mmCIF file of C-alpha atoms in Angstrom:
data_model
loop_
_atom_site.group_PDB
_atom_site.id
_atom_site.type_symbol
_atom_site.label_atom_id
_atom_site.label_comp_id
_atom_site.label_asym_id
_atom_site.label_seq_id
_atom_site.Cartn_x
_atom_site.Cartn_y
_atom_site.Cartn_z
ATOM 1 C CA UNK A 33 -14.613 16.699 9.832
ATOM 2 C CA UNK A 34 -12.799 15.107 6.957
ATOM 3 C CA UNK A 35 -10.185 12.423 7.653
ATOM 4 C CA UNK A 36 -7.760 10.795 5.256
ATOM 5 C CA UNK A 37 -7.158 7.088 5.781
ATOM 6 C CA UNK A 38 -4.931 4.611 4.037
ATOM 7 C CA UNK A 39 -5.716 0.917 3.783
ATOM 8 C CA UNK A 40 -3.064 -1.679 2.964
ATOM 9 C CA UNK A 41 -4.436 -4.911 1.526
ATOM 10 C CA UNK A 42 -1.994 -7.814 1.501
ATOM 11 C CA UNK A 43 -2.239 -11.417 0.440
ATOM 12 C CA UNK A 44 -2.374 -13.795 3.412
ATOM 13 C CA UNK A 45 0.943 -15.476 4.277
ATOM 14 C CA UNK A 46 1.414 -18.783 2.494
ATOM 15 C CA UNK A 47 -0.683 -17.922 -0.528
ATOM 16 C CA UNK A 48 1.129 -17.838 -3.866
ATOM 17 C CA UNK A 49 1.859 -14.334 -5.169
ATOM 18 C CA UNK A 50 2.770 -14.610 -8.866
ATOM 19 C CA UNK A 51 3.095 -10.835 -9.272
ATOM 20 C CA UNK A 52 5.511 -10.650 -6.347
ATOM 21 C CA UNK A 53 7.499 -13.575 -7.735
ATOM 22 C CA UNK A 54 7.721 -11.846 -11.125
ATOM 23 C CA UNK A 55 9.029 -8.631 -9.571
ATOM 24 C CA UNK A 56 11.462 -10.554 -7.376
ATOM 25 C CA UNK A 57 12.667 -12.458 -10.440
ATOM 26 C CA UNK A 58 13.534 -9.184 -12.173
ATOM 27 C CA UNK A 59 15.810 -8.004 -9.352
ATOM 28 C CA UNK A 60 18.984 -10.057 -9.953
ATOM 29 C CA UNK A 61 19.245 -8.776 -13.541
ATOM 30 C CA UNK A 62 19.356 -5.263 -12.066
ATOM 31 C CA UNK A 63 22.115 -6.218 -9.649
ATOM 32 C CA UNK A 64 20.067 -6.819 -6.510
ATOM 33 C CA UNK A 65 20.634 -10.315 -5.173
ATOM 34 C CA UNK A 66 19.910 -9.673 -1.480
ATOM 35 C CA UNK A 67 16.127 -9.336 -1.631
ATOM 36 C CA UNK A 68 13.592 -11.985 -0.610
ATOM 37 C CA UNK A 69 9.985 -12.376 0.414
ATOM 38 C CA UNK A 70 8.685 -9.772 -2.011
ATOM 39 C CA UNK A 71 4.871 -9.540 -1.970
ATOM 40 C CA UNK A 72 2.667 -7.161 -3.928
ATOM 41 C CA UNK A 73 -0.568 -5.843 -2.455
ATOM 42 C CA UNK A 74 -2.926 -2.919 -2.772
ATOM 43 C CA UNK A 75 -2.895 0.535 -1.258
ATOM 44 C CA UNK A 76 -6.123 2.519 -0.996
ATOM 45 C CA UNK A 77 -6.269 6.149 0.081
ATOM 46 C CA UNK A 78 -9.602 7.795 0.790
ATOM 47 C CA UNK A 79 -11.259 10.663 2.618
ATOM 48 C CA UNK A 80 -14.187 10.137 4.983
ATOM 49 C CA UNK A 81 -16.495 12.769 6.423
ATOM 50 C CA UNK A 82 -16.976 11.727 10.056
ATOM 51 C CA UNK A 83 -17.725 13.185 13.483
ATOM 52 C CA UNK A 84 -14.368 12.058 14.873
ATOM 53 C CA UNK A 85 -11.448 9.820 14.024
ATOM 54 C CA UNK A 86 -12.860 6.769 15.792
ATOM 55 C CA UNK A 87 -16.103 6.915 13.805
ATOM 56 C CA UNK A 88 -14.156 7.364 10.555
ATOM 57 C CA UNK A 89 -11.865 4.480 11.362
ATOM 58 C CA UNK A 90 -14.768 2.165 12.238
ATOM 59 C CA UNK A 91 -16.330 2.902 8.864
ATOM 60 C CA UNK A 92 -13.053 2.402 7.002
ATOM 61 C CA UNK A 93 -12.602 -0.901 8.815
ATOM 62 C CA UNK A 94 -16.011 -2.067 7.632
ATOM 63 C CA UNK A 95 -15.318 -0.844 4.072
ATOM 64 C CA UNK A 96 -11.970 -2.646 4.053
ATOM 65 C CA UNK A 97 -13.616 -5.865 5.204
ATOM 66 C CA UNK A 98 -16.649 -5.760 2.921
ATOM 67 C CA UNK A 99 -15.366 -4.082 -0.242
ATOM 68 C CA UNK A 100 -11.648 -3.322 -0.407
ATOM 69 C CA UNK A 101 -10.334 -6.752 0.561
ATOM 70 C CA UNK A 102 -11.296 -10.352 0.071
ATOM 71 C CA UNK A 103 -11.155 -11.716 3.626
ATOM 72 C CA UNK A 104 -10.738 -15.277 2.384
ATOM 73 C CA UNK A 105 -7.338 -14.595 0.849
ATOM 74 C CA UNK A 106 -6.318 -11.120 2.027
ATOM 75 C CA UNK A 107 -5.491 -9.265 5.221
ATOM 76 C CA UNK A 108 -5.752 -5.514 5.624
ATOM 77 C CA UNK A 109 -4.562 -2.847 7.968
ATOM 78 C CA UNK A 110 -5.439 0.803 8.339
ATOM 79 C CA UNK A 111 -2.761 3.473 8.618
ATOM 80 C CA UNK A 112 -3.124 6.435 10.987
ATOM 81 C CA UNK A 113 -5.621 9.034 9.855
ATOM 82 C CA UNK A 114 -4.841 12.672 9.189
ATOM 83 C CA UNK A 115 -7.551 15.331 9.456
ATOM 84 C CA UNK A 116 -7.724 17.244 6.152
ATOM 85 C CA UNK B 281 21.009 -8.148 9.016
ATOM 86 C CA UNK B 282 17.657 -8.618 7.389
ATOM 87 C CA UNK B 283 15.226 -5.687 7.246
ATOM 88 C CA UNK B 284 11.614 -5.638 6.137
ATOM 89 C CA UNK B 285 10.537 -2.590 4.170
ATOM 90 C CA UNK B 286 7.221 -1.556 2.712
ATOM 91 C CA UNK B 287 6.878 0.636 -0.354
ATOM 92 C CA UNK B 288 3.657 2.484 -1.198
ATOM 93 C CA UNK B 289 3.306 3.409 -4.863
ATOM 94 C CA UNK B 290 0.596 5.969 -5.615
ATOM 95 C CA UNK B 291 -0.578 7.661 -8.765
ATOM 96 C CA UNK B 292 0.516 11.301 -8.936
ATOM 97 C CA UNK B 293 -2.184 13.823 -7.956
ATOM 98 C CA UNK B 294 -4.248 14.997 -10.905
ATOM 99 C CA UNK B 295 -3.867 11.827 -12.935
ATOM 100 C CA UNK B 296 -7.059 9.908 -13.666
ATOM 101 C CA UNK B 297 -7.522 6.756 -11.574
ATOM 102 C CA UNK B 298 -10.250 4.626 -13.193
ATOM 103 C CA UNK B 299 -9.824 1.821 -10.643
ATOM 104 C CA UNK B 300 -10.283 4.276 -7.774
ATOM 105 C CA UNK B 301 -13.332 5.783 -9.459
ATOM 106 C CA UNK B 302 -14.845 2.318 -9.913
ATOM 107 C CA UNK B 303 -14.382 1.473 -6.227
ATOM 108 C CA UNK B 304 -15.734 4.868 -5.168
ATOM 109 C CA UNK B 305 -18.731 4.350 -7.431
ATOM 110 C CA UNK B 306 -19.570 1.109 -5.630
ATOM 111 C CA UNK B 307 -19.733 2.757 -2.199
ATOM 112 C CA UNK B 308 -23.159 4.479 -2.298
ATOM 113 C CA UNK B 309 -24.897 1.201 -3.119
ATOM 114 C CA UNK B 310 -23.411 -0.187 0.107
ATOM 115 C CA UNK B 311 -24.675 2.783 2.105
ATOM 116 C CA UNK B 312 -21.496 4.879 2.274
ATOM 117 C CA UNK B 313 -22.102 8.333 0.840
ATOM 118 C CA UNK B 314 -19.473 10.260 2.817
ATOM 119 C CA UNK B 315 -16.327 9.056 1.032
ATOM 120 C CA UNK B 316 -14.345 10.991 -1.562
ATOM 121 C CA UNK B 317 -10.924 11.130 -3.172
ATOM 122 C CA UNK B 318 -10.486 7.372 -3.287
ATOM 123 C CA UNK B 319 -7.275 6.353 -5.058
ATOM 124 C CA UNK B 320 -5.874 2.865 -5.571
ATOM 125 C CA UNK B 321 -2.145 2.223 -5.571
ATOM 126 C CA UNK B 322 0.327 -0.565 -4.949
ATOM 127 C CA UNK B 323 1.868 -1.907 -1.778
ATOM 128 C CA UNK B 324 5.132 -3.847 -1.916
ATOM 129 C CA UNK B 325 6.653 -5.637 1.047
ATOM 130 C CA UNK B 326 10.147 -7.055 0.825
ATOM 131 C CA UNK B 327 13.124 -8.159 2.891
ATOM 132 C CA UNK B 328 16.629 -6.858 2.253
ATOM 133 C CA UNK B 329 19.884 -8.226 3.610
ATOM 134 C CA UNK B 330 21.906 -5.120 4.503
ATOM 135 C CA UNK B 331 24.627 -3.944 6.904
ATOM 136 C CA UNK B 332 22.315 -1.444 8.562
ATOM 137 C CA UNK B 333 18.928 0.195 8.093
ATOM 138 C CA UNK B 334 20.292 3.188 6.176
ATOM 139 C CA UNK B 335 21.988 0.962 3.595
ATOM 140 C CA UNK B 336 18.830 -1.121 3.217
ATOM 141 C CA UNK B 337 16.670 1.954 2.844
ATOM 142 C CA UNK B 338 18.973 3.469 0.202
ATOM 143 C CA UNK B 339 18.702 0.284 -1.836
ATOM 144 C CA UNK B 340 14.927 0.103 -1.442
ATOM 145 C CA UNK B 341 14.717 3.730 -2.555
ATOM 146 C CA UNK B 342 16.658 2.933 -5.719
ATOM 147 C CA UNK B 343 14.543 -0.183 -6.342
ATOM 148 C CA UNK B 344 11.349 1.816 -5.883
ATOM 149 C CA UNK B 345 12.553 4.437 -8.348
ATOM 150 C CA UNK B 346 13.915 2.079 -10.993
ATOM 151 C CA UNK B 347 11.618 -0.932 -10.824
ATOM 152 C CA UNK B 348 8.635 -0.702 -8.473
ATOM 153 C CA UNK B 349 7.250 2.639 -9.663
ATOM 154 C CA UNK B 350 6.955 4.553 -12.889
ATOM 155 C CA UNK B 351 8.358 7.971 -11.901
ATOM 156 C CA UNK B 352 6.551 9.670 -14.769
ATOM 157 C CA UNK B 353 3.099 8.943 -13.354
ATOM 158 C CA UNK B 354 3.683 7.598 -9.839
ATOM 159 C CA UNK B 355 5.079 8.710 -6.489
ATOM 160 C CA UNK B 356 6.358 6.334 -3.843
ATOM 161 C CA UNK B 357 7.194 6.380 -0.184
ATOM 162 C CA UNK B 358 8.953 3.905 2.059
ATOM 163 C CA UNK B 359 7.514 2.872 5.413
ATOM 164 C CA UNK B 360 9.716 2.378 8.470
ATOM 165 C CA UNK B 361 11.817 -0.762 8.403
ATOM 166 C CA UNK B 362 11.685 -3.543 10.946
ATOM 167 C CA UNK B 363 14.665 -5.806 11.526
ATOM 168 C CA UNK B 364 13.582 -9.421 11.049
#
């Protein structure tokens, strides 16, 4: 079966996020002054051929750890899978 | 009240995604040959000061449309808010 997963890769709390700061800095000029803590990360969507959801998720977890994220500076989480 | 929202910005279907192709191309060398349709997008997390969740979400929607995404080539969706 084919499952679609989504992986969110975010910078660890406390680490500087210049891209997030740049986006946040653009907000007041557009009239939004009530936004804080803006952080930019990555979103990866992929399809895995697997026997069941648990097997697919285990593989995606390993891929997220070894390839999609840098565990030294980034966290990741996996969103619920949908069979395709 | 302060609400945390997450915005996922993804390339529209059919548009070429060289970054996604590059990541997908690295998978077989790591032993994963059952992955397809890999696409890389952006993840934005932010906090909004708003009267209620609906007001916060409406603002995040406008921000996603006007600043966080390029509506010509990208779609976005907003993940459920958490009060902080």
